[in-house]
Coordinates of C-alpha atoms and ligand atoms in Angstrom, one line a residue:
M18 CA 6.9 0.9 31.6
E19 CA 7.9 -1.2 28.6
N20 CA 7.2 0.4 25.2
K21 CA 4.6 -1.5 23.2
K22 CA 6.0 -2.6 19.8
K23 CA 4.3 -0.7 17.1
F24 CA 3.2 -2.1 13.8
Y25 CA 5.7 -0.6 11.4
L26 CA 5.0 -0.6 7.7
T27 CA 6.7 1.1 4.8
T28 CA 6.2 1.9 1.1
P29 CA 9.2 2.3 -1.2
L30 CA 10.7 5.7 -1.5
Y31 CA 9.6 7.2 -4.8
Y32 CA 12.2 8.6 -7.2
V33 CA 11.6 12.3 -7.7
N34 CA 12.4 12.2 -11.4
D35 CA 8.8 12.5 -12.5
E36 CA 5.2 13.0 -11.3
P37 CA 3.6 10.0 -9.6
H38 CA 1.5 7.6 -11.6
V39 CA -1.0 4.8 -10.8
G40 CA 1.8 2.4 -9.8
H41 CA 2.9 4.7 -7.0
A42 CA -0.6 5.4 -6.0
Y43 CA -1.3 1.7 -5.8
T44 CA 1.4 0.9 -3.3
N45 CA 0.4 3.8 -1.0
I46 CA -3.3 2.9 -1.2
A47 CA -2.6 -0.7 -0.3
S48 CA -0.3 0.4 2.5
D49 CA -2.8 2.9 3.8
T50 CA -5.5 0.2 3.9
L51 CA -3.2 -2.1 5.8
A52 CA -2.4 0.7 8.3
R53 CA -6.0 1.4 8.9
Y54 CA -6.9 -2.2 9.4
R55 CA -4.0 -2.6 11.9
H56 CA -5.5 0.4 13.8
L57 CA -8.9 -1.4 13.9
L58 CA -7.1 -4.5 15.1
G59 CA -5.8 -2.5 18.0
D60 CA -2.2 -1.9 16.9
D61 CA -0.3 1.3 17.4
V62 CA 0.9 1.9 13.8
F63 CA 3.9 3.6 12.4
F64 CA 3.4 4.1 8.6
L65 CA 6.3 5.5 6.6
T66 CA 6.5 6.7 3.0
G67 CA 8.9 9.2 1.3
T68 CA 11.1 10.1 -1.6
D69 CA 14.4 8.7 -3.0
E70 CA 16.3 11.8 -4.1
H71 CA 19.9 10.9 -4.9
G72 CA 21.6 9.2 -7.8
Q73 CA 22.6 9.6 -11.4
K74 CA 19.0 9.3 -12.7
I75 CA 17.9 12.3 -10.7
E76 CA 21.0 14.3 -11.5
R77 CA 20.5 13.8 -15.2
V78 CA 16.8 14.7 -15.2
A79 CA 17.7 17.9 -13.3
Q80 CA 20.5 18.8 -15.8
K81 CA 18.0 18.3 -18.6
N82 CA 15.5 20.6 -16.9
N83 CA 18.2 23.2 -16.1
E84 CA 17.7 23.0 -12.4
T85 CA 19.7 21.6 -9.5
P86 CA 18.9 18.1 -8.3
Q87 CA 17.8 19.6 -5.0
E88 CA 15.4 22.0 -6.8
L89 CA 14.0 19.1 -8.8
A90 CA 13.5 17.1 -5.6
D91 CA 11.9 20.1 -3.8
R92 CA 9.5 20.6 -6.6
L93 CA 8.4 17.0 -7.0
V94 CA 8.2 16.2 -3.3
K95 CA 5.4 18.7 -3.1
V96 CA 3.5 16.8 -5.9
F97 CA 3.9 13.5 -4.1
K98 CA 2.8 15.0 -0.8
N99 CA -0.3 16.5 -2.4
L100 CA -1.2 13.2 -4.0
W101 CA -1.0 11.4 -0.7
Q102 CA -3.3 14.0 0.8
E103 CA -5.8 13.6 -2.1
L104 CA -5.7 9.9 -1.7
N105 CA -6.3 10.1 2.0
I106 CA -3.0 8.4 2.9
S107 CA -2.5 8.3 6.6
N108 CA 1.3 8.1 6.8
D109 CA 2.8 9.0 10.1
D110 CA 6.1 10.2 8.7
F111 CA 7.5 11.2 5.3
I112 CA 11.3 10.8 4.8
R113 CA 13.4 12.4 2.1
T114 CA 16.8 10.8 1.5
T115 CA 18.3 14.3 1.5
E116 CA 17.4 14.9 5.1
T117 CA 20.2 15.0 7.7
R118 CA 18.6 12.3 9.8
H119 CA 19.0 10.0 6.9
T120 CA 22.4 11.0 5.5
K121 CA 23.9 10.7 9.0
T122 CA 22.5 7.2 9.3
V123 CA 23.8 6.1 5.9
K124 CA 27.3 7.3 6.8
A125 CA 27.2 5.6 10.2
I126 CA 26.2 2.3 8.7
F127 CA 28.8 2.6 6.0
E128 CA 31.4 3.2 8.7
K129 CA 30.2 0.4 10.9
I130 CA 30.3 -2.2 8.1
F131 CA 33.6 -0.8 6.9
A132 CA 35.1 -1.2 10.4
K133 CA 33.9 -4.7 10.5
G134 CA 35.9 -5.5 7.3
D135 CA 32.8 -6.1 5.1
I136 CA 33.5 -3.1 2.8
Y137 CA 36.6 -2.9 0.8
K138 CA 37.9 -0.7 -2.1
G139 CA 38.3 -2.2 -5.5
F140 CA 37.5 -1.5 -9.2
Y141 CA 34.2 -2.0 -10.9
E142 CA 34.1 -3.0 -14.5
G143 CA 30.7 -3.8 -15.9
W144 CA 27.3 -2.5 -17.0
Y145 CA 24.9 -0.1 -15.4
C146 CA 21.2 0.7 -16.1
T147 CA 20.6 4.3 -14.9
P148 CA 16.8 4.2 -15.1
C149 CA 16.8 1.2 -12.8
E150 CA 20.0 2.3 -10.9
T151 CA 21.3 -1.3 -11.2
F152 CA 24.6 -2.9 -11.9
W153 CA 24.6 -5.8 -14.4
T154 CA 27.3 -8.2 -15.6
E155 CA 27.8 -8.9 -19.3
T156 CA 26.1 -12.3 -19.0
Q157 CA 23.0 -10.9 -17.3
L158 CA 22.2 -8.5 -20.2
I159 CA 19.6 -9.5 -22.7
N160 CA 20.4 -8.4 -26.3
N161 CA 22.9 -6.0 -24.7
R162 CA 20.0 -4.3 -22.8
C163 CA 18.9 -4.1 -19.2
P164 CA 17.1 -7.4 -18.4
D165 CA 14.6 -5.5 -16.3
C166 CA 13.5 -2.6 -18.3
N167 CA 15.0 -3.4 -21.7
R168 CA 16.7 0.0 -22.0
D169 CA 20.3 0.8 -23.0
V170 CA 22.9 0.2 -20.4
E171 CA 26.2 2.0 -19.9
R172 CA 29.7 0.6 -19.5
L173 CA 31.3 1.5 -16.2
Q174 CA 35.0 1.3 -15.3
E175 CA 35.6 3.0 -12.1
Q176 CA 37.1 2.7 -8.6
S177 CA 34.4 1.5 -6.2
Y178 CA 33.8 0.4 -2.7
F179 CA 32.4 -3.1 -2.5
F180 CA 30.1 -4.7 0.1
K181 CA 31.0 -8.3 0.9
M182 CA 27.5 -9.5 0.1
S183 CA 28.8 -13.0 -0.9
K184 CA 29.4 -13.7 2.8
Y185 CA 25.7 -13.4 3.6
A186 CA 24.1 -15.8 1.2
E187 CA 24.0 -18.7 3.7
P188 CA 22.7 -16.6 6.7
L189 CA 20.1 -15.1 4.4
L190 CA 18.9 -18.5 3.1
K191 CA 18.7 -19.7 6.7
Y192 CA 16.5 -16.7 7.6
I193 CA 14.2 -17.3 4.7
D194 CA 13.9 -20.9 5.6
E195 CA 13.1 -20.2 9.2
N196 CA 10.6 -17.5 8.3
P197 CA 8.1 -18.9 5.8
Y198 CA 6.2 -15.6 5.5
F199 CA 9.3 -13.4 5.2
I200 CA 8.8 -13.0 1.5
E201 CA 5.3 -13.0 0.1
P202 CA 3.6 -14.0 -2.2
V203 CA 5.1 -17.5 -2.2
S204 CA 6.1 -17.3 -5.9
R205 CA 8.4 -14.4 -5.0
R206 CA 9.9 -16.3 -2.1
T207 CA 10.8 -19.1 -4.5
E208 CA 12.3 -16.6 -6.9
V209 CA 14.5 -15.2 -4.2
I210 CA 15.6 -18.6 -2.9
N211 CA 16.6 -19.7 -6.4
F212 CA 18.5 -16.5 -6.9
V213 CA 20.4 -16.7 -3.6
Q214 CA 21.1 -20.4 -4.0
G215 CA 23.0 -19.5 -7.2
G216 CA 25.5 -17.6 -4.9
L217 CA 25.8 -13.8 -4.2
K218 CA 28.5 -11.6 -5.6
D219 CA 30.0 -8.7 -3.7
L220 CA 28.1 -5.5 -4.5
S221 CA 29.5 -2.2 -5.8
I222 CA 28.3 0.4 -3.4
S223 CA 29.9 3.6 -4.5
R224 CA 30.3 5.7 -7.7
T225 CA 32.9 8.2 -8.8
S226 CA 31.5 9.5 -12.1
F227 CA 28.9 11.9 -10.7
K228 CA 28.4 13.9 -7.6
W229 CA 24.7 13.8 -6.5
G230 CA 24.7 11.5 -3.5
I231 CA 25.9 11.0 0.0
Q232 CA 29.7 11.1 0.2
V233 CA 31.6 8.0 1.3
P234 CA 33.1 8.9 4.8
N235 CA 36.7 10.0 4.4
D236 CA 36.7 9.7 0.6
S237 CA 35.3 12.7 -1.2
E238 CA 35.8 11.1 -4.6
H239 CA 33.0 8.6 -4.0
V240 CA 29.3 8.9 -3.5
I241 CA 27.4 6.1 -2.0
Y242 CA 25.3 3.9 -4.4
V243 CA 21.8 5.1 -4.4
W244 CA 20.2 1.8 -3.4
F245 CA 22.6 1.3 -0.4
D246 CA 21.6 4.9 0.5
A247 CA 17.8 4.5 0.0
L248 CA 17.2 1.2 1.7
L249 CA 18.6 2.6 4.9
N250 CA 15.8 5.1 5.1
Y251 CA 13.8 2.4 6.8
I252 CA 16.0 2.6 9.9
S253 CA 16.9 6.3 9.7
A254 CA 13.2 7.2 9.9
S255 CA 12.6 4.8 12.8
G256 CA 15.3 6.4 14.9
Y257 CA 18.2 4.0 14.6
L258 CA 20.8 6.7 15.1
E259 CA 19.2 9.3 17.3
D260 CA 16.2 7.8 19.1
P261 CA 16.9 4.4 20.6
E262 CA 13.5 4.3 22.3
K263 CA 11.7 4.9 19.1
F264 CA 13.9 2.3 17.3
A265 CA 13.1 -0.3 20.0
S266 CA 9.4 0.3 19.6
T267 CA 9.4 0.1 15.8
W268 CA 12.2 -2.2 14.6
P269 CA 12.1 -4.8 13.2
C270 CA 9.8 -3.5 10.6
D271 CA 6.6 -5.6 10.2
V272 CA 6.2 -5.2 6.5
H273 CA 7.9 -3.5 3.5
I274 CA 5.3 -3.2 0.8
I275 CA 7.0 -2.9 -2.6
G276 CA 6.5 -3.7 -6.3
K277 CA 7.9 -6.9 -7.8
D278 CA 10.6 -5.0 -9.8
I279 CA 12.4 -4.1 -6.6
L280 CA 12.2 -7.4 -4.9
K281 CA 15.9 -8.3 -5.0
F282 CA 16.9 -5.0 -3.4
H283 CA 14.5 -5.6 -0.5
A284 CA 14.7 -9.3 -0.1
V285 CA 18.4 -9.8 -0.9
I286 CA 20.5 -6.7 -0.6
W287 CA 18.7 -5.1 2.3
P288 CA 18.8 -8.1 4.6
C289 CA 22.5 -8.6 3.8
I290 CA 23.2 -5.0 4.8
L291 CA 21.3 -5.5 8.0
L292 CA 23.1 -8.8 8.7
A293 CA 26.4 -7.0 8.2
A294 CA 25.3 -4.2 10.5
D295 CA 24.1 -6.6 13.2
I296 CA 20.5 -5.3 13.0
P297 CA 17.5 -7.7 13.0
L298 CA 15.8 -8.4 9.7
P299 CA 12.4 -7.2 8.8
K300 CA 9.5 -9.6 9.3
K301 CA 8.0 -9.4 5.9
V302 CA 8.6 -8.1 2.4
F303 CA 5.5 -8.2 0.3
A304 CA 5.9 -7.7 -3.5
H305 CA 2.8 -6.6 -5.4
G306 CA 2.3 -7.0 -9.2
W307 CA 2.4 -4.4 -11.9
W308 CA -0.3 -2.6 -13.8
T309 CA -0.5 -2.5 -17.5
V310 CA -3.0 -0.1 -19.2
E311 CA -5.5 -1.6 -21.6
G312 CA -3.1 -4.5 -22.1
K313 CA 0.0 -2.4 -22.8
K314 CA 3.0 -1.6 -20.6
M315 CA 2.5 1.9 -19.1
S316 CA 5.0 4.3 -20.7
K317 CA 5.4 7.9 -21.4
S318 CA 6.4 7.2 -25.0
I319 CA 3.1 5.3 -25.6
G320 CA 1.4 8.1 -23.8
N321 CA -0.8 5.8 -21.7
V322 CA 0.4 6.8 -18.2
V323 CA -2.5 6.7 -15.7
K324 CA -2.4 9.9 -13.7
P325 CA -3.9 9.5 -10.2
F326 CA -4.8 13.2 -9.9
E327 CA -7.0 12.9 -13.0
M328 CA -8.6 9.6 -11.8
V329 CA -9.5 11.2 -8.4
K330 CA -11.0 14.2 -10.2
K331 CA -13.1 12.0 -12.4
Y332 CA -14.2 9.3 -10.1
G333 CA -13.3 10.4 -6.5
T334 CA -10.7 9.1 -4.2
D335 CA -12.7 6.2 -2.8
A336 CA -13.8 4.7 -6.1
F337 CA -10.1 4.8 -7.3
R338 CA -8.9 3.2 -4.1
Y339 CA -11.6 0.6 -4.3
F340 CA -11.0 -0.3 -7.9
L341 CA -7.2 -0.8 -7.5
L342 CA -7.6 -3.1 -4.5
R343 CA -10.6 -5.0 -5.8
E344 CA -9.7 -5.5 -9.4
V345 CA -6.7 -7.8 -8.9
T346 CA -5.4 -10.1 -6.2
F347 CA -2.7 -8.2 -4.3
G348 CA 0.6 -9.8 -5.5
L349 CA -0.5 -10.5 -9.1
D350 CA -0.3 -8.2 -12.2
G351 CA -3.4 -6.3 -13.3
D352 CA -4.7 -4.4 -16.2
F353 CA -6.1 -0.9 -15.7
S354 CA -8.9 0.4 -17.8
E355 CA -11.4 3.2 -17.2
T356 CA -14.1 1.0 -18.6
A357 CA -13.5 -1.6 -15.9
L358 CA -13.3 1.2 -13.3
I359 CA -16.7 2.6 -14.4
Q360 CA -18.2 -0.8 -14.4
R361 CA -17.1 -1.5 -10.9
F362 CA -18.2 2.0 -9.9
N363 CA -21.7 1.4 -11.2
S364 CA -22.2 -2.1 -10.2
D365 CA -20.3 -2.6 -6.9
L366 CA -20.4 0.9 -5.5
A367 CA -23.6 2.6 -6.9
N368 CA -25.8 -0.5 -7.2
D369 CA -24.8 -2.8 -4.4
L370 CA -23.4 -0.6 -1.7
G371 CA -25.0 2.8 -2.5
N372 CA -28.4 1.4 -3.1
L373 CA -28.4 -0.7 0.1
L374 CA -27.8 2.4 2.2
H375 CA -30.2 4.5 0.2
R376 CA -33.1 2.0 0.2
T377 CA -32.7 1.3 3.8
L378 CA -32.6 4.9 4.9
N379 CA -35.6 5.7 2.6
M380 CA -37.6 3.0 4.4
V381 CA -36.5 4.1 7.8
E382 CA -37.7 7.6 6.9
K383 CA -41.0 6.3 5.6
Y384 CA -41.8 3.6 8.1
C385 CA -40.0 4.6 11.2
E386 CA -40.1 8.4 11.0
G387 CA -36.4 8.6 10.4
I388 CA -35.7 7.0 13.8
V389 CA -33.7 3.8 14.5
P390 CA -36.6 1.6 15.5
I391 CA -36.8 -0.7 18.5
N392 CA -35.3 -4.0 17.8
Y393 CA -38.1 -6.5 18.6
A394 CA -35.7 -9.2 17.6
I395 CA -38.4 -11.3 15.9
N396 CA -35.7 -13.1 14.0
E397 CA -36.5 -15.9 11.6
N398 CA -34.0 -18.0 9.8
I399 CA -33.5 -15.5 7.1
D400 CA -32.6 -12.9 9.7
K401 CA -30.3 -15.2 11.6
E402 CA -28.5 -15.9 8.4
L403 CA -27.9 -12.2 7.7
I404 CA -26.7 -11.6 11.3
E405 CA -24.4 -14.6 11.1
K406 CA -23.0 -13.4 7.7
A407 CA -22.4 -9.8 9.0
T408 CA -20.8 -10.7 12.3
S409 CA -18.7 -13.8 11.4
L410 CA -16.2 -12.1 9.0
A411 CA -14.5 -10.3 11.9
A412 CA -12.9 -13.6 13.1
N413 CA -11.2 -14.0 9.7
I414 CA -9.9 -10.5 9.3
P415 CA -6.5 -11.0 11.0
E416 CA -5.8 -13.8 8.5
Y417 CA -6.7 -11.8 5.5
I418 CA -4.8 -8.8 6.7
A419 CA -1.7 -10.8 7.7
H420 CA -1.3 -11.8 4.1
L421 CA -2.5 -8.6 2.5
S422 CA -5.4 -10.4 0.8
F423 CA -7.3 -7.2 0.0
S424 CA -9.4 -8.3 -3.0
E425 CA -10.4 -11.5 -1.2
L426 CA -11.5 -9.6 1.8
L427 CA -13.5 -7.2 -0.4
V428 CA -15.3 -10.2 -2.0
K429 CA -16.3 -11.3 1.5
I430 CA -17.5 -7.8 2.4
W431 CA -19.6 -7.7 -0.8
E432 CA -21.1 -11.0 0.1
I433 CA -22.6 -9.3 3.1
I434 CA -23.8 -6.4 1.0
N435 CA -25.4 -8.8 -1.5
K436 CA -27.0 -10.8 1.2
A437 CA -28.5 -7.6 2.7
N438 CA -29.9 -6.5 -0.7
K439 CA -31.5 -10.0 -1.1
Y440 CA -32.8 -9.8 2.4
I441 CA -34.8 -6.7 1.4
E442 CA -36.3 -8.5 -1.6
M443 CA -37.1 -11.6 0.5
T444 CA -38.6 -9.9 3.5
A445 CA -40.3 -7.2 1.5
P446 CA -40.6 -4.5 4.2
Y447 CA -42.7 -2.4 1.8
S448 CA -45.5 -5.0 1.9
L449 CA -45.2 -5.4 5.7
A450 CA -45.6 -1.6 6.0
K451 CA -49.1 -1.9 4.7
K452 CA -50.1 -4.2 7.5
P453 CA -50.2 -2.6 11.0
E454 CA -50.2 -6.0 12.7
C455 CA -46.7 -6.6 11.2
R456 CA -45.1 -3.5 12.7
E457 CA -42.8 -5.4 15.1
R458 CA -41.6 -7.6 12.4
L459 CA -41.1 -4.6 10.1
F460 CA -39.1 -2.8 12.8
T461 CA -37.0 -5.9 13.4
I462 CA -36.1 -6.0 9.7
M463 CA -35.3 -2.3 9.5
Y464 CA -33.1 -2.6 12.6
N465 CA -31.3 -5.6 11.1
L466 CA -30.6 -3.7 8.0
L467 CA -29.3 -0.6 9.8
E468 CA -27.1 -2.8 12.0
T469 CA -25.7 -4.6 9.0
L470 CA -24.8 -1.2 7.5
R471 CA -23.1 -0.1 10.7
I472 CA -20.9 -3.3 10.5
L473 CA -20.3 -2.6 6.9
S474 CA -19.1 0.9 7.6
V475 CA -16.3 -0.5 9.8
L476 CA -15.3 -3.2 7.3
I477 CA -15.2 -0.7 4.5
Y478 CA -13.4 2.1 6.4
P479 CA -9.8 1.0 5.7
F480 CA -10.6 0.7 2.0
M481 CA -12.7 3.8 1.6
P482 CA -12.4 6.0 4.7
D483 CA -14.5 8.9 3.4
T484 CA -17.4 6.7 2.3
A485 CA -17.4 4.9 5.6
M486 CA -17.6 8.3 7.4
K487 CA -20.5 9.3 5.2
M488 CA -22.2 6.1 5.9
R489 CA -21.9 6.6 9.6
Q490 CA -23.0 10.1 9.4
Q491 CA -26.2 9.1 7.5
L492 CA -26.8 6.2 9.9
G493 CA -26.6 8.8 12.7
I494 CA -23.6 7.2 14.4
D495 CA -21.6 9.8 16.3
K496 CA -18.7 7.5 17.0
M497 CA -16.2 7.8 14.3
F498 CA -13.2 5.5 13.6
S499 CA -10.6 6.8 16.0
E500 CA -12.6 4.8 18.6
A501 CA -13.8 2.0 16.5
N502 CA -12.2 -1.4 16.8
I503 CA -12.7 -4.8 15.4
K504 CA -15.1 -5.8 18.2
E505 CA -17.6 -3.5 16.7
I506 CA -17.8 -5.8 13.8
S507 CA -18.5 -9.0 15.7
T508 CA -21.0 -7.5 18.1
W509 CA -24.6 -7.4 17.0
G510 CA -27.0 -4.8 18.3
L511 CA -24.9 -1.6 18.8
M512 CA -27.2 0.8 16.9
S513 CA -29.1 2.6 19.5
S514 CA -32.9 2.6 19.0
G515 CA -34.3 6.0 19.2
S516 CA -31.5 7.9 17.5
R517 CA -32.1 9.8 14.3
I518 CA -30.8 8.9 10.9
N519 CA -29.6 11.6 8.6
K520 CA -30.3 10.7 4.9
L521 CA -28.2 12.6 2.4
G522 CA -27.7 12.1 -1.4
P523 CA -26.4 8.9 -2.9
L524 CA -22.9 7.7 -2.0
F525 CA -22.0 7.0 -5.6
P526 CA -24.2 8.6 -8.2
R527 CA -24.1 6.4 -11.3
I528 CA -21.8 7.3 -14.1
E529 CA -23.6 7.4 -17.4
I530 CA -21.5 5.9 -20.1
E531 CA -21.7 7.8 -23.3
K532 CA -23.1 5.5 -26.0
K533 CA -21.1 5.4 -29.2
V534 CA -23.4 6.0 -32.1
Ligands
MSP4 N1 13.3 4.6 -5.5 C1 13.1 3.2 -5.7 C2 12.6 2.5 -4.4 C3 13.5 2.7 -3.3 S1 12.9 2.0 -1.8 C4 14.1 2.1 -0.7 C5 12.0 3.0 -6.8 N2 11.2 4.0 -7.0 S2 10.1 4.1 -8.2 O1 9.6 5.4 -8.0 O2 10.7 3.8 -9.4 O3 9.1 3.0 -7.9 C6 8.4 2.9 -6.8 C7 7.4 1.8 -6.8 O4 6.4 2.0 -7.8 C8 7.9 0.4 -7.0 O5 7.5 -0.4 -6.0 C9 7.4 -0.1 -8.3 O6 7.1 -1.4 -8.3 C10 6.1 0.7 -8.4 N3 5.6 0.8 -9.7 C11 6.2 1.5 -10.8 N4 5.4 1.2 -11.9 C12 4.4 0.4 -11.6 C13 3.3 -0.2 -12.3 N5 3.1 0.0 -13.6 N6 2.4 -0.9 -11.6 C14 2.5 -1.1 -10.2 N7 3.6 -0.6 -9.6 C15 4.6 0.1 -10.2 O7 11.9 1.9 -7.3

């Protein structure tokens, strides 16, 4: 039987030089949401994250801490893994670049490209930014500093192996041209095209002035450049070297989700390495924007680093997940503030969503004895509009998801929530409840509300998995999401009359803001 191609998505591998912050959490939350939507759409998903553990930056931080780089990595990898658990990240694999499956792959690819004649030995003279692990030429520097992070750079003069990247500019441009959605958003695509059209230089891919890295095959003086090493994780985790069947079912990768600062590595260097190694290119690289904090760049020296563990403790995993994906269009920069988070918590989550569930369940308890009523389907225009609104979004989901338009999709979901809240005002079930002759109409309305909430639970699930589960539990739906699929959203009438609801406390108890006196 032919193996079905999986939907393969990746996050960057995080450096283990420090604890994770909101930027790292952001990429993994977005990736997790995508993974869960792909599940709903019926895909078999392979979702990879991990840690980038080699290189001079890690070696230096370890030295400063009086530990070995491996000890540093082992310590921090636990923190990353804990965070992914706290944030409900459903990754299928976690790769560390110090694992044998990876180091072997890196050596094999180095040898393959070397044998082909696309790696040669030379001498590197130029600049290097260790925090970014990036080589720079004199003319690229801005005021003698790293053009990306504005930190000090170091002069390097050392023997180095070079990768003939210059040779691949044309094939890369051709691939970008033939695949309009290879690089998204479109502004990033233009950026890459302009960069590659300026020509590509050969890339230094080994270092001799420190030791913490994968050795160049047959040359123990050199360690492989950390980016050449790290990018290859995407194939080492998908079985390139040791599991051809797995590789055939995962590669080419469907999407690498990254931040805009590492676009060139993913959309230029990585495809060139793959072209040289005769491996197909990934289908998409999506670069998201950066978070500032209350208008300022996030930095340790300013002391404004947003710590995801603290956010989860204060506001809960789902509110944090929701805020990050709702607040800005995925692909653009955003500004993080707790005030904005609290506002969204109180208005979107407590007021709109939480109240809709709570009010509906209260009424079902009061007017229907806590039982999902018979659907008499006495539907007037107002009901038909609600049904249409709730069921029609399903058809557009593949398009939103294909382009990672998370906030736009949330806006659409909230239109359903708002419509349902208005529906309660307009149909006024509390008045109908006083008139026995309106019982069938009342039951129809209650059924329509429960049914809308059931659909909402599926739509919301990839963004806020716990909340969605709680909604279903309260609605008395046994079927959880392993079995749910997108059809559940376009089909009306799946709530079974006669089953019991299970009202619990509010989903999002309002956060009282301390008033400044
Ligand atoms: N190790 C490399 C990636 C190698 S992938 C083969 C790396 N690691 S990192 O830990 O420095 O950064 C990982 C991700 O965090 C990047 O995608 C980066 O864009 C993201 N962010 C770091 N700071 C950020 C913000 N302030 N806002 C949003 N994302 C940010 O780069």
